[in-house]
Coordinates of C-alpha atoms in Angstrom, one line a residue:
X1 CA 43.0 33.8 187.4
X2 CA 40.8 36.0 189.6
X3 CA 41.7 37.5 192.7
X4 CA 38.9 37.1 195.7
X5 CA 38.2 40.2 197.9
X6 CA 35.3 40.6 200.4
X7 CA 32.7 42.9 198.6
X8 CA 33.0 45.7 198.4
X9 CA 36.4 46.6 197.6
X10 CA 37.4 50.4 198.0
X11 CA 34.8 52.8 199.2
X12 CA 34.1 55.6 196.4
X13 CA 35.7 59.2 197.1
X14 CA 33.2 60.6 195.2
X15 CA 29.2 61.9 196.4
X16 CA 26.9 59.4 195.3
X17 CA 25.4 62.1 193.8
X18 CA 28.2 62.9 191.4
X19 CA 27.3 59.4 189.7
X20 CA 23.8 60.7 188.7
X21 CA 24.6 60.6 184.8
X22 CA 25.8 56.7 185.2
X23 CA 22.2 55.9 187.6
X24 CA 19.9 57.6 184.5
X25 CA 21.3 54.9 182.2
X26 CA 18.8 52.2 184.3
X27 CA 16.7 54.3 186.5
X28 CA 15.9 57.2 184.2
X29 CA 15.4 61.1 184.8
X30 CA 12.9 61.0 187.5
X31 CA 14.6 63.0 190.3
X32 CA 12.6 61.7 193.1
X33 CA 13.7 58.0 192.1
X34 CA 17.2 59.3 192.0
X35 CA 17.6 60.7 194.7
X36 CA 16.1 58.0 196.7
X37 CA 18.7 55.4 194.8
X38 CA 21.7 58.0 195.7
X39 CA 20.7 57.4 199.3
X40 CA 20.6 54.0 199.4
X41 CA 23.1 53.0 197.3
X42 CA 26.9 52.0 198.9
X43 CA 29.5 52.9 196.5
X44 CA 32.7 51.0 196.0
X45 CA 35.8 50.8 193.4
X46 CA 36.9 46.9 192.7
X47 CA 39.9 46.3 190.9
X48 CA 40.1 44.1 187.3
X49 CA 40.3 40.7 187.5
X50 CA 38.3 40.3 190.9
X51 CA 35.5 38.2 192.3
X52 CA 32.4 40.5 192.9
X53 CA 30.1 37.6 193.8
X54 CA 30.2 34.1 194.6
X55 CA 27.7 31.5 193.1
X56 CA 28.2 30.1 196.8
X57 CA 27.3 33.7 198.5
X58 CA 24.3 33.4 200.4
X59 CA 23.8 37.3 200.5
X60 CA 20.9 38.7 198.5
X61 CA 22.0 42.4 198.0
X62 CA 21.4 44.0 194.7
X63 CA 24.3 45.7 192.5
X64 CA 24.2 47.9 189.8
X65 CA 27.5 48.5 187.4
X66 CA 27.8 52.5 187.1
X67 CA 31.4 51.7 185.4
X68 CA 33.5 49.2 183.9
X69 CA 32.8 45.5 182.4
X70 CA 32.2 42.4 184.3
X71 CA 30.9 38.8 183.5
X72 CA 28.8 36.5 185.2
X73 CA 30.2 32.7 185.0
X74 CA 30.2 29.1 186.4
X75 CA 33.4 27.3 187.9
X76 CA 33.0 23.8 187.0
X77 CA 34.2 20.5 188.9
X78 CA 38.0 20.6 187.0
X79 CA 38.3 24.7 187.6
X80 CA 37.5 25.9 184.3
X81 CA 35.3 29.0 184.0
X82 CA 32.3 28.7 182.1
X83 CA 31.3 31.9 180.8
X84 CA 27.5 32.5 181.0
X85 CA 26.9 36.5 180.1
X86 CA 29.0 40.1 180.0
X87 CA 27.9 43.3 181.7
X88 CA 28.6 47.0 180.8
X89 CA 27.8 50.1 182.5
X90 CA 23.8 50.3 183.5
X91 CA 23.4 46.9 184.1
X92 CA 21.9 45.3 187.2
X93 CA 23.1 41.9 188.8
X94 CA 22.5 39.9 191.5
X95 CA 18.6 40.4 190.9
X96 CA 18.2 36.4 191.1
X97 CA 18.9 36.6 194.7
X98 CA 16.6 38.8 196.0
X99 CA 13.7 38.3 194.5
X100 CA 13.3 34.6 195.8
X101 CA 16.1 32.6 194.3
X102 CA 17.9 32.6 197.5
X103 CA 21.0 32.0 196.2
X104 CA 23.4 33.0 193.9
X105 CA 23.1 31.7 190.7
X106 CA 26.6 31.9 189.1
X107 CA 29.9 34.1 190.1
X108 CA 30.1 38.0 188.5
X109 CA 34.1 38.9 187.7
X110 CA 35.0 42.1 186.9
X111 CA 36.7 42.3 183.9
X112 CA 38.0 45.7 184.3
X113 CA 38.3 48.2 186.8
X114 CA 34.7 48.8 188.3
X115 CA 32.6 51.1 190.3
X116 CA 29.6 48.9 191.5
X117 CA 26.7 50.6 193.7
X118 CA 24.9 48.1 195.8
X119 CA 21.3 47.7 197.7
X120 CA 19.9 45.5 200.3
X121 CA 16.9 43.7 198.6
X122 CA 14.8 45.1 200.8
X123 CA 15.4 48.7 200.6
X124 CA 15.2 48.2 196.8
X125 CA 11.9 46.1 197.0
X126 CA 10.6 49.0 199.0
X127 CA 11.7 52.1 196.3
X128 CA 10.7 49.5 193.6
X129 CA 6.7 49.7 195.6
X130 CA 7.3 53.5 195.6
X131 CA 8.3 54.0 191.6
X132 CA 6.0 51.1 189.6
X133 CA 8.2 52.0 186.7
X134 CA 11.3 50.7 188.4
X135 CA 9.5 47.1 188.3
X136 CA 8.5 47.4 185.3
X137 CA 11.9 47.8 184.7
X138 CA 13.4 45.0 186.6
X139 CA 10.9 42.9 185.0
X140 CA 12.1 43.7 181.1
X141 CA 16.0 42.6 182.8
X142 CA 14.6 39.0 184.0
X143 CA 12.9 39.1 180.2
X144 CA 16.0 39.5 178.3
X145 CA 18.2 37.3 180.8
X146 CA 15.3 34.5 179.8
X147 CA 15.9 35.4 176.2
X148 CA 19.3 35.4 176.6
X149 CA 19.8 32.1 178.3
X150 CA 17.4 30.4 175.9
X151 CA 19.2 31.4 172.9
X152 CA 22.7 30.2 174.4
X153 CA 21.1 26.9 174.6
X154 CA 19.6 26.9 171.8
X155 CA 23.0 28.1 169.5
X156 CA 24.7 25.2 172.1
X157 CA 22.2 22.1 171.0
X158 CA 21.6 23.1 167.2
X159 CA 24.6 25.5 166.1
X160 CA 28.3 23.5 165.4
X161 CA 30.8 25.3 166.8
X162 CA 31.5 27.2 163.6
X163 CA 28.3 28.4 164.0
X164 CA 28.4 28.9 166.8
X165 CA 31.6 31.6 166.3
X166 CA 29.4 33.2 163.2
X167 CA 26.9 34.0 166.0
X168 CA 29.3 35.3 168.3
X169 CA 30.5 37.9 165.7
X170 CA 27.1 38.6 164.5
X171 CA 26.2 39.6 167.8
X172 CA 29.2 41.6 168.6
X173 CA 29.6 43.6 165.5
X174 CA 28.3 46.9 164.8
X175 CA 26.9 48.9 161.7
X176 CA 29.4 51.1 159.9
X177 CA 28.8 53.7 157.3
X178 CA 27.6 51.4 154.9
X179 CA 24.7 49.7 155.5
X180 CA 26.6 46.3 153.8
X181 CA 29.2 46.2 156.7
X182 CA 29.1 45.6 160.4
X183 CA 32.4 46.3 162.2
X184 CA 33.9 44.9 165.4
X185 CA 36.1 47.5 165.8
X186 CA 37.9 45.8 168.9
X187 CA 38.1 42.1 168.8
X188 CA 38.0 40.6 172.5
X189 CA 41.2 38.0 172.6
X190 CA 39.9 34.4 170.8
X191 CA 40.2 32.3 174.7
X192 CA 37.7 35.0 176.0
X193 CA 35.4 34.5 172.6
X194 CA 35.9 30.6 172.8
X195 CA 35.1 31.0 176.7
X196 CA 31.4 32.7 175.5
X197 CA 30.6 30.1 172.9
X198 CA 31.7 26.6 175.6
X199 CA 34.5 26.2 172.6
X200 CA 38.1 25.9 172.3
X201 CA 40.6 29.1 170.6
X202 CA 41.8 27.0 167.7
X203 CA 38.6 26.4 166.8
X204 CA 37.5 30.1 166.7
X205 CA 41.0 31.1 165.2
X206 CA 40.4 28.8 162.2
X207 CA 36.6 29.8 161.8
X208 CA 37.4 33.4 161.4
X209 CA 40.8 32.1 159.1
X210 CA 38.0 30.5 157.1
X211 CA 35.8 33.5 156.9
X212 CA 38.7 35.8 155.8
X213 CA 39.7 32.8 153.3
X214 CA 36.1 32.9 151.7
X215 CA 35.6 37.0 151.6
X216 CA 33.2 37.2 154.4
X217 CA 35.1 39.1 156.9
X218 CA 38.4 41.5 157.2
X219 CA 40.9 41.3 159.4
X220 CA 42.8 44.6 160.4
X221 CA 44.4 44.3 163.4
X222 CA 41.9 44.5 166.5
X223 CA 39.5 45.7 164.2
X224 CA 36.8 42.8 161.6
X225 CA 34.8 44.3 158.8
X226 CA 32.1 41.8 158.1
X227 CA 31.8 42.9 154.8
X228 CA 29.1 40.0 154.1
X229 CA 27.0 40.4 156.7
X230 CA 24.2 37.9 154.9
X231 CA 26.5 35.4 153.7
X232 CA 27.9 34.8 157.3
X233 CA 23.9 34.5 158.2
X234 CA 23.1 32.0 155.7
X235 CA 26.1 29.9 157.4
X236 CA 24.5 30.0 161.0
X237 CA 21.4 27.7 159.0

């Protein structure tokens, strides 16, 4: 469950300034740009667990995560949550909205505590005809959420749900030492994996039984080795 507040939660104690390091991650080193995003931005701490945006909001603000995870997703008709995409720190949201969408397109939940700095769209549209690099930019983020939606649907009409879980892990695992082994070194919680893939928790608790079974993966705790990073590829075919 998710609580609902009324953005923007708690107003930041800190200077906008003293979340300069955080804005870089997106905006880069340019101290004019900076600055000119420290002024505009409104600064606010939300608690875990809480609605940011609704996929009914009519607002067309901008926001830009300088801490903590969220996750954008879709209620459907019966209540569940259909998970659509996670956000870290640097990311922008709420994009769709303000550059002609005119509505939002899905719900963002924090997932954690968060510090979220948000723009009007058209005190961003106007930096963004200042800085050309800031478009350039915004349009590489509409790029990859294209490339991301497509290869959802994509894994969702060709992959089984099995494959579907390989992917998952694929995606979320990291190189290690040895070039032979990726590492998750903290597994999310199986619901929240099977929310990401439209599955179920049983299913993605006995794919990754099955992959242990067969010598693909380790299991330590929170912590998966893949220890056979190209066999658990050849499955995804």
């Amino acid at each position: 469950m998710h609580d609902t507040i009324s953005l923007l939660g708690t107003p930041s104690q800190k200077s906008n300034e003293a979340f300069r390091s955080e804005f870089e991650l997106f905006f880069g080193s340019d101290p004019a740009l900076l600055e000119r995003i420290e002024a505009a931005a409104t600064i606010r701490n939300i608690p875990s667990k809480t609605m940011i945006l609704s996929q009914d909001d009519t607002g067309n603000d901008i926001y830009y995560l300088l801490k903590g995870r969220a996750h954008a997703a879709l209620m459907s008709s019966d209540g569940h949550e259909i998970w659509l995409d996670g956000f870290s720190g640097g990311t922008i949201f709420g994009e769709m909205a303000a550059f002609g969408l005119n509505e939002r397109s899905a719900s963002i939940y924090s997932s954690t505590k968060v510090t979220v700095a948000s723009f009007s769209a058209e005190t961003y549209k106007a930096i963004m005809a200042e800085f050309g690099m800031l478009g350039i930019k915004m349009a590489q983020v509409l790029t990859s959420r294209v490339k991301h939606t497509t290869m959802r649907m994509y894994e969702l009409s060709a992959m089984s749900a099995n494959g579907r879980v390989y992917a998952e892990l694929l995606r979320m695992a990291q190189s290690s030492n040895s070039l032979k082994t990726l590492t998750i070194e903290k597994m999310p919680h199986k619901t929240r994996i099977a929310q990401k893939i439209h599955s179920t928790r049983e299913t993605v608790s006995r794919a990754i039984s099955d992959l242990q079974h067969r010598g693909i993966v380790k299991v330590d705790g929170k912590q998966i080795q893949i220890i056979a990073p190209e066999r658990l590829k050849e499955l995804l075919l």
